[in-house]
CSV table of C-alpha atoms in Angstrom, one decimal:
chain,number,residue,atom,x,y,z
A,1,MET,CA,95.0,152.5,63.8
A,2,SER,CA,91.8,151.0,65.8
A,3,LYS,CA,91.4,151.9,69.7
A,4,ARG,CA,90.7,148.4,70.7
A,5,LYS,CA,94.2,147.4,68.7
A,6,HIS,CA,95.9,150.5,70.4
A,7,ASP,CA,94.6,150.0,73.8
A,8,GLU,CA,96.2,146.3,73.6
A,9,ASP,CA,99.5,147.3,72.2
A,10,SER,CA,98.9,150.1,74.9
A,11,THR,CA,98.1,146.8,78.1
A,12,GLN,CA,100.8,144.7,76.7
A,13,ASN,CA,103.1,147.7,76.9
A,14,ASP,CA,102.2,148.6,80.8
A,15,GLU,CA,102.9,144.6,81.9
A,16,ASP,CA,106.7,144.8,79.5
A,17,SER,CA,107.7,147.5,82.1
A,18,TRP,CA,107.1,145.5,84.3
A,19,ASP,CA,109.4,142.7,83.7
A,20,ASP,CA,112.3,142.7,86.3
A,21,VAL,CA,113.5,139.2,85.6
A,22,VAL,CA,114.7,137.0,83.1
A,23,LEU,CA,113.9,133.6,82.8
A,24,GLU,CA,116.0,130.3,81.5
A,25,PHE,CA,114.9,127.5,80.6
A,26,ALA,CA,117.1,124.1,79.5
A,27,SER,CA,116.0,124.5,75.8
A,28,GLY,CA,118.2,127.1,76.0
A,29,ASP,CA,115.0,129.8,75.9
A,30,PHE,CA,114.4,133.2,77.6
A,31,MET,CA,111.3,134.6,79.2
A,32,PRO,CA,111.2,138.2,80.9
A,33,ALA,CA,109.0,138.6,84.3
A,34,CYS,CA,108.1,140.1,86.7
A,35,SER,CA,109.2,138.9,90.3
A,36,VAL,CA,106.5,140.7,92.1
A,37,PRO,CA,103.9,138.1,92.2
A,38,LEU,CA,106.2,134.8,91.3
A,39,ARG,CA,107.8,135.9,94.9
A,40,MET,CA,104.0,136.9,96.0
A,41,CYS,CA,103.3,133.1,95.6
A,42,SER,CA,106.0,131.1,96.0
A,43,PRO,CA,108.4,130.8,98.7
A,44,VAL,CA,111.0,129.9,97.0
A,45,PHE,CA,111.2,132.4,94.2
A,46,ASN,CA,110.9,134.9,97.7
A,47,SER,CA,114.1,133.2,98.8
A,48,MET,CA,116.0,133.5,95.0
A,49,LEU,CA,115.2,136.7,94.6
A,50,SER,CA,116.2,138.0,98.5
A,51,SER,CA,119.0,140.2,98.7
A,52,GLY,CA,122.5,138.5,98.5
A,53,MET,CA,121.4,136.1,96.7
A,54,ARG,CA,122.7,135.1,93.0
A,55,GLU,CA,119.3,135.1,91.5
A,56,ALA,CA,118.3,138.5,93.0
A,57,GLN,CA,122.1,140.2,91.9
A,58,GLN,CA,121.6,138.7,88.3
A,59,LYS,CA,117.9,139.0,87.8
A,60,THR,CA,118.4,136.0,85.9
A,61,ILE,CA,116.7,132.7,87.4
A,62,GLN,CA,116.9,128.9,85.6
A,63,VAL,CA,114.2,126.9,85.3
A,64,GLU,CA,114.9,123.1,85.3
A,65,VAL,CA,111.6,121.3,85.8
A,66,ALA,CA,109.5,123.0,83.1
A,67,THR,CA,109.6,124.2,79.4
A,68,ARG,CA,109.1,127.4,78.8
A,69,GLU,CA,105.9,126.9,77.7
A,70,GLU,CA,104.3,125.0,80.6
A,71,PHE,CA,106.3,128.2,82.4
A,72,ASP,CA,104.7,130.5,80.4
A,73,VAL,CA,101.0,128.4,81.6
A,74,PHE,CA,102.3,128.6,85.1
A,75,TYR,CA,103.2,131.9,85.2
A,76,ASN,CA,99.7,133.7,83.6
A,77,LEU,CA,98.2,131.7,86.7
A,78,LEU,CA,99.6,134.0,89.1
A,79,LYS,CA,98.7,137.1,87.9
A,80,PRO,CA,96.4,138.8,90.1
A,81,GLY,CA,92.8,137.9,89.0
A,82,ALA,CA,94.2,135.6,86.7
A,83,PHE,CA,93.3,132.1,88.0
A,84,SER,CA,90.3,130.1,88.3
A,85,THR,CA,90.2,126.5,88.9
A,86,ASP,CA,89.0,125.4,85.5
A,87,LYS,CA,92.3,126.6,83.8
A,88,VAL,CA,93.6,123.6,85.1
A,89,THR,CA,93.2,120.9,82.7
A,90,GLN,CA,93.3,117.3,82.3
A,91,GLU,CA,95.9,118.6,79.4
A,92,ASN,CA,98.1,120.9,81.8
A,93,VAL,CA,97.8,119.2,84.7
A,94,ASP,CA,101.3,117.6,84.6
A,95,ALA,CA,103.0,119.9,83.9
A,96,LEU,CA,100.9,122.3,86.1
A,97,LEU,CA,101.6,119.7,89.8
A,98,THR,CA,105.3,119.1,89.0
A,99,ILE,CA,106.2,122.6,88.7
A,100,SER,CA,103.5,123.8,91.7
A,101,LEU,CA,105.4,121.0,93.8
A,102,TYR,CA,108.7,122.6,93.1
A,103,TYR,CA,108.3,126.4,93.8
A,104,GLN,CA,105.8,125.3,96.5
A,105,VAL,CA,102.2,127.1,95.2
A,106,GLY,CA,99.9,125.9,97.1
A,107,PHE,CA,96.6,127.1,96.1
A,108,LEU,CA,98.2,125.6,92.5
A,109,ARG,CA,99.1,122.6,93.8
A,110,ASP,CA,95.5,121.2,95.2
A,111,ALA,CA,93.8,122.7,92.2
A,112,CYS,CA,95.3,120.3,90.1
A,113,GLU,CA,94.6,117.5,93.4
A,114,THR,CA,91.0,118.2,92.9
A,115,ARG,CA,91.2,118.3,88.7
A,116,LEU,CA,93.0,115.3,89.3
A,117,LEU,CA,90.1,113.1,91.4
A,118,SER,CA,88.3,114.0,88.5
A,119,LEU,CA,90.0,111.8,86.1
A,120,PRO,CA,90.5,108.2,85.6
A,121,ALA,CA,92.1,106.1,88.3
A,122,THR,CA,94.3,104.1,86.3
A,123,VAL,CA,97.5,102.4,87.2
A,124,ASP,CA,99.8,104.8,86.1
A,125,ARG,CA,97.6,107.9,88.5
A,126,LEU,CA,98.1,105.7,91.2
A,127,LEU,CA,101.9,105.6,90.6
A,128,HIS,CA,101.9,109.5,90.2
A,129,ALA,CA,99.9,110.2,93.5
A,130,GLU,CA,102.6,108.1,95.6
A,131,ARG,CA,105.2,110.6,93.7
A,132,MET,CA,104.4,113.5,93.9
A,133,GLY,CA,102.7,112.6,98.3
A,134,LEU,CA,99.1,112.8,96.5
A,135,LYS,CA,97.2,111.7,99.8
A,136,ARG,CA,94.0,112.2,98.7
A,137,GLN,CA,94.4,110.8,95.2
A,138,PHE,CA,96.5,107.8,95.7
A,139,SER,CA,93.5,106.9,98.4
A,140,ARG,CA,91.3,107.8,95.6
A,141,CYS,CA,93.0,105.2,92.7
A,142,ALA,CA,94.0,102.3,95.4
A,143,ARG,CA,90.1,102.6,96.0
A,144,GLU,CA,89.1,102.2,92.7
A,145,LEU,CA,91.1,100.1,91.5
A,146,ALA,CA,91.2,97.7,93.8
A,147,GLN,CA,86.8,97.5,92.1
A,148,SER,CA,87.8,96.7,88.5
A,149,CYS,CA,91.7,95.8,89.2
A,150,SER,CA,93.0,93.2,86.5
A,151,GLU,CA,96.1,90.6,87.3
A,152,GLU,CA,98.0,92.6,84.3
A,153,GLU,CA,97.3,95.7,86.0
A,154,LEU,CA,98.3,94.7,89.5
A,155,LYS,CA,101.5,93.1,88.0
A,156,GLN,CA,102.4,96.7,86.9
A,157,ILE,CA,101.6,98.5,90.2
A,158,GLN,CA,103.7,95.4,92.0
A,159,ALA,CA,106.4,96.5,89.5
A,160,GLY,CA,106.5,100.2,90.5
A,161,SER,CA,105.0,99.8,93.7
A,162,VAL,CA,105.3,97.6,96.7
A,163,ASP,CA,103.4,100.3,98.5
A,164,ALA,CA,100.9,100.8,96.2
A,165,LEU,CA,100.5,97.5,95.9
A,166,MET,CA,99.7,96.8,99.4
A,167,ALA,CA,97.6,100.5,99.4
A,168,VAL,CA,95.1,97.9,95.9
A,169,ALA,CA,95.6,94.8,98.3
A,170,THR,CA,94.3,96.7,101.9
A,171,ALA,CA,91.7,98.8,99.7
A,172,MET,CA,90.6,94.9,98.5
A,173,ARG,CA,89.9,93.4,101.6
A,174,SER,CA,88.0,96.1,102.8
A,175,LEU,CA,85.4,95.7,99.9
A,176,LEU,CA,85.4,92.2,100.5
A,177,GLN,CA,84.4,93.1,104.4
A,178,GLU,CA,82.4,96.0,103.7
A,179,ASP,CA,79.4,92.7,103.4
A,180,GLU,CA,80.1,91.8,107.1
A,181,PRO,CA,79.3,94.6,109.1
A,182,ASN,CA,78.5,94.8,113.2
A,183,ARG,CA,80.8,92.1,113.5
A,184,ILE,CA,83.3,92.2,116.4
A,185,LEU,CA,87.1,93.6,115.1
A,186,LYS,CA,89.2,90.4,116.1
A,187,ALA,CA,92.2,91.6,114.3
A,188,ALA,CA,94.2,95.1,113.5
A,189,THR,CA,93.2,95.2,109.9
A,190,LEU,CA,94.0,98.4,108.2
A,191,ASP,CA,91.1,100.6,106.6
A,192,LEU,CA,88.2,99.0,107.7
A,193,ARG,CA,85.5,101.6,109.6
A,194,VAL,CA,84.5,101.1,113.1
A,195,ARG,CA,83.1,101.9,116.1
A,196,ARG,CA,82.9,100.9,120.0
A,197,GLY,CA,82.5,97.6,120.4
A,198,PRO,CA,81.4,95.6,123.4
A,199,ASP,CA,84.4,95.7,125.4
A,200,TRP,CA,84.9,99.2,125.1
A,201,LYS,CA,86.3,101.4,128.0
A,202,TRP,CA,87.9,104.5,127.1
A,203,GLN,CA,85.2,107.1,127.8
A,204,ASN,CA,84.3,109.6,125.1
A,205,GLN,CA,87.3,108.6,123.2
A,206,ASP,CA,85.2,108.3,119.9
A,207,GLY,CA,83.5,111.3,120.4
A,208,GLY,CA,80.6,109.3,120.2
A,209,GLY,CA,81.3,108.7,116.6
A,210,LEU,CA,83.4,106.5,113.8
A,211,GLY,CA,87.3,106.2,113.0
A,212,MET,CA,89.1,104.5,110.5
A,213,THR,CA,91.6,101.5,111.2
A,214,ALA,CA,95.3,102.9,110.9
A,215,VAL,CA,99.0,101.8,110.8
A,216,SER,CA,100.6,102.7,114.2
A,217,ASP,CA,103.1,104.8,115.1
A,218,SER,CA,106.9,103.9,115.5
A,219,GLU,CA,106.9,105.5,119.3
A,220,ARG,CA,104.0,103.8,119.8
A,221,ASP,CA,104.0,100.5,119.0
A,222,ARG,CA,101.9,98.1,121.1
A,223,SER,CA,102.2,94.4,121.1
A,224,PRO,CA,99.6,92.4,118.9
A,225,GLY,CA,96.3,92.2,119.7
A,226,TRP,CA,96.1,96.2,119.7
A,227,VAL,CA,94.8,98.8,116.2
A,228,ALA,CA,96.0,102.3,116.1
A,229,VAL,CA,92.5,104.2,115.1
A,230,GLU,CA,92.0,107.7,113.5
A,231,TRP,CA,88.4,108.9,114.5
A,232,ASP,CA,86.5,111.7,112.8
A,233,HIS,CA,86.8,114.6,115.6
A,234,SER,CA,90.8,113.7,114.5
A,235,TYR,CA,91.9,111.8,118.0
A,236,THR,CA,93.9,109.1,117.9
A,237,GLY,CA,93.8,105.7,119.8
A,238,HIS,CA,95.4,102.5,120.5
A,239,TYR,CA,92.4,99.7,121.2
A,240,ARG,CA,92.0,95.5,122.0
A,241,VAL,CA,91.3,93.3,118.7
A,242,GLY,CA,92.0,90.3,121.2
A,243,ALA,CA,95.2,91.8,124.3
A,244,ASP,CA,93.6,90.2,127.0
A,245,GLY,CA,90.6,88.5,125.5
A,246,LYS,CA,88.8,91.9,125.1
A,247,TYR,CA,87.4,93.6,121.5
A,248,ASP,CA,86.9,97.6,121.8
A,249,LEU,CA,85.7,97.5,117.9
A,250,MET,CA,83.1,96.6,115.7
A,251,VAL,CA,83.4,97.2,112.2
A,252,VAL,CA,80.5,99.3,110.5
A,253,GLY,CA,80.2,98.3,107.2
A,254,ARG,CA,79.3,100.3,104.2
A,255,VAL,CA,77.1,103.5,106.1
A,256,ASP,CA,74.2,104.3,103.3
A,257,ALA,CA,71.9,106.7,105.4
A,258,VAL,CA,72.0,108.8,108.5
A,259,VAL,CA,70.3,110.7,110.5
A,260,VAL,CA,70.1,115.2,110.7
A,261,GLU,CA,68.6,116.4,114.2
A,262,GLY,CA,68.8,119.4,115.9
A,263,ALA,CA,69.5,122.2,113.0
A,264,GLY,CA,67.4,125.1,113.7
A,265,GLY,CA,66.9,128.3,112.7
A,266,VAL,CA,66.9,128.5,108.7
A,267,ALA,CA,67.8,125.3,108.5
A,268,ALA,CA,65.5,123.3,110.8
A,269,PRO,CA,64.0,121.4,107.5
A,270,LEU,CA,67.5,119.7,107.1
A,271,ASN,CA,66.6,117.6,109.9
A,272,GLY,CA,65.8,114.2,108.8
A,273,LEU,CA,67.0,111.0,107.6
A,274,TYR,CA,69.7,110.8,104.1
A,275,ARG,CA,70.1,108.2,102.2
A,276,GLN,CA,73.3,107.8,99.8
A,277,ASN,CA,72.5,109.2,96.5
A,278,GLY,CA,75.4,108.6,94.6
A,279,THR,CA,78.9,110.3,95.0
A,280,PHE,CA,80.7,113.4,94.6
A,281,PHE,CA,84.8,113.2,94.4
A,282,ASP,CA,84.8,109.7,95.0
A,283,LYS,CA,83.1,110.4,98.6
A,284,PRO,CA,79.6,109.0,99.0
A,285,LYS,CA,76.7,112.1,98.5
A,286,PHE,CA,74.3,112.0,100.8
A,287,LYS,CA,70.3,113.5,99.4
A,288,LEU,CA,67.2,114.6,102.7
A,289,GLU,CA,64.2,111.7,101.9
A,290,GLY,CA,61.4,113.7,99.9
A,291,ALA,CA,63.6,116.8,99.6
A,292,ALA,CA,66.7,118.5,97.7
A,293,ALA,CA,68.9,118.5,101.1
A,294,ILE,CA,72.3,116.9,100.3
A,295,ILE,CA,75.8,116.0,102.5
A,296,TYR,CA,78.3,115.9,100.4
A,297,PHE,CA,82.1,116.3,100.6
A,298,LEU,CA,84.4,119.3,98.9
A,299,GLY,CA,87.6,120.0,101.5
A,300,CYS,CA,85.2,118.3,104.4
A,301,TRP,CA,82.2,117.2,104.5
A,302,LYS,CA,79.4,120.2,104.3
A,303,LEU,CA,75.5,120.0,104.8
A,304,ASN,CA,73.6,122.0,102.3
A,305,HIS,CA,69.7,123.2,101.7
A,306,GLU,CA,69.6,122.1,98.2
A,307,ASP,CA,71.4,119.6,95.2
A,308,VAL,CA,74.0,121.9,94.3
A,309,THR,CA,77.9,121.8,96.0
A,310,THR,CA,79.2,125.3,95.8
A,311,GLY,CA,77.7,126.1,99.5
A,312,TRP,CA,76.5,125.1,103.0
A,313,TYR,CA,74.6,125.9,106.3
A,314,TYR,CA,77.1,123.4,108.0
A,315,CYS,CA,79.8,121.7,107.6
A,316,TYR,CA,82.6,119.6,109.8
A,317,PRO,CA,85.6,120.8,109.4
A,318,ASP,CA,89.4,119.2,108.9
A,319,CYS,CA,87.5,116.1,108.9
A,320,GLU,CA,88.5,113.8,105.3
A,321,ALA,CA,87.0,110.4,106.5
A,322,PRO,CA,85.4,108.3,103.8
A,323,THR,CA,81.3,108.9,105.9
A,324,PRO,CA,80.2,111.8,107.1
A,325,PRO,CA,81.7,112.4,110.6
A,326,LEU,CA,78.7,111.4,113.5
A,327,GLY,CA,78.3,113.9,116.5
A,328,ARG,CA,77.9,117.5,116.4
A,329,TRP,CA,78.4,119.7,113.0
A,330,SER,CA,79.6,122.9,113.1
A,331,THR,CA,78.3,126.3,111.7
A,332,GLU,CA,82.0,127.8,110.1
A,333,GLY,CA,82.0,129.2,106.9
A,334,TYR,CA,78.4,130.3,107.1
A,335,THR,CA,78.3,134.0,108.2
A,336,HIS,CA,74.7,134.6,108.3
A,337,GLY,CA,74.3,133.7,112.3
A,338,ASP,CA,70.3,132.6,111.0
A,339,ALA,CA,71.4,128.4,111.8
A,340,ASP,CA,71.9,128.1,115.7
A,341,PRO,CA,72.3,125.7,116.4
A,342,ALA,CA,74.6,123.2,114.7
A,343,PRO,CA,73.4,119.6,114.2
A,344,ILE,CA,74.2,116.5,115.2
A,345,LEU,CA,74.5,112.9,113.1
A,346,ARG,CA,74.2,109.9,113.8
A,347,LEU,CA,73.3,106.5,112.8
A,348,PRO,CA,69.5,105.6,112.1
A,349,ASP,CA,68.7,103.8,115.0
A,350,ASP,CA,68.6,100.5,113.5
A,351,GLU,CA,72.6,101.0,113.5
A,352,ARG,CA,73.0,102.3,116.6
A,353,ASP,CA,75.2,100.8,118.9
A,354,PRO,CA,73.6,100.6,122.0
A,355,ARG,CA,75.4,102.7,124.8
């Protein structure tokens, strides 16, 4: 026997020696497994295998949401050092998503949604995202279908979900209104990019930036003439779109340029005018005129000194706005401490609202 074959057999025997539970599948198949990665990665498995539970006493777990083959792929991704996002593929993403949602494995669920965001938007993907509670994927599919949806596809969406049909219809309306920037918002319309308008009296609730009109919380429901806005800096408020004859908001329309100013230290060359230059994960990517620096979205909005999406100097945490948030950004995630202060983002001078 060769040394390599001997080493492989030895490794397999070592792994087998850690198996302390048996998984039973609806097909009648069985699969031995080690409980340690299952319990570390899944609160559901951890609860099942806690002292006093039937599964802990019998050392047997019933698996009803996957076949043995599907679960084997899932299980292997839980082992130390085994996970990488490129192992979530178009072929296995649906099964992995179902399993990760059921067993509450957050990092794998997020990797599955990221993979789905890179696949073509279809009616099936839209309805699937709604069923699975994937908000980013649902919103992305609704927006993309709004641009190219056929009458037959609209009928399919209507048959599948009234809420999904409303999301696509709202996205269609937003697309039509993107060509009407800088107009006063005079009705409670959803999913519009807005900024403060002529009758604004709410001090700095908007953070000096942009927001999205949204559905009002039921406990704060207002009479006609008001609309809720989720501002990029995470504050949500209600504003007049006709109440008392006042109009607090302006429709921004398509944001295709932003200005970065005030970046310090080694990142000072990142200051300047950025224009939209393609998209990345269904959000616009902006590039500094005459240079390689980019603004892109991956988990949150980020600003990097070169045209790669694996690092950043600055970011705007906890914000999934459709365009780069205005206002002060942060150095969160950048640990060298040589890029202070963080910059401020604003619209170009000819697009800013006079204060």
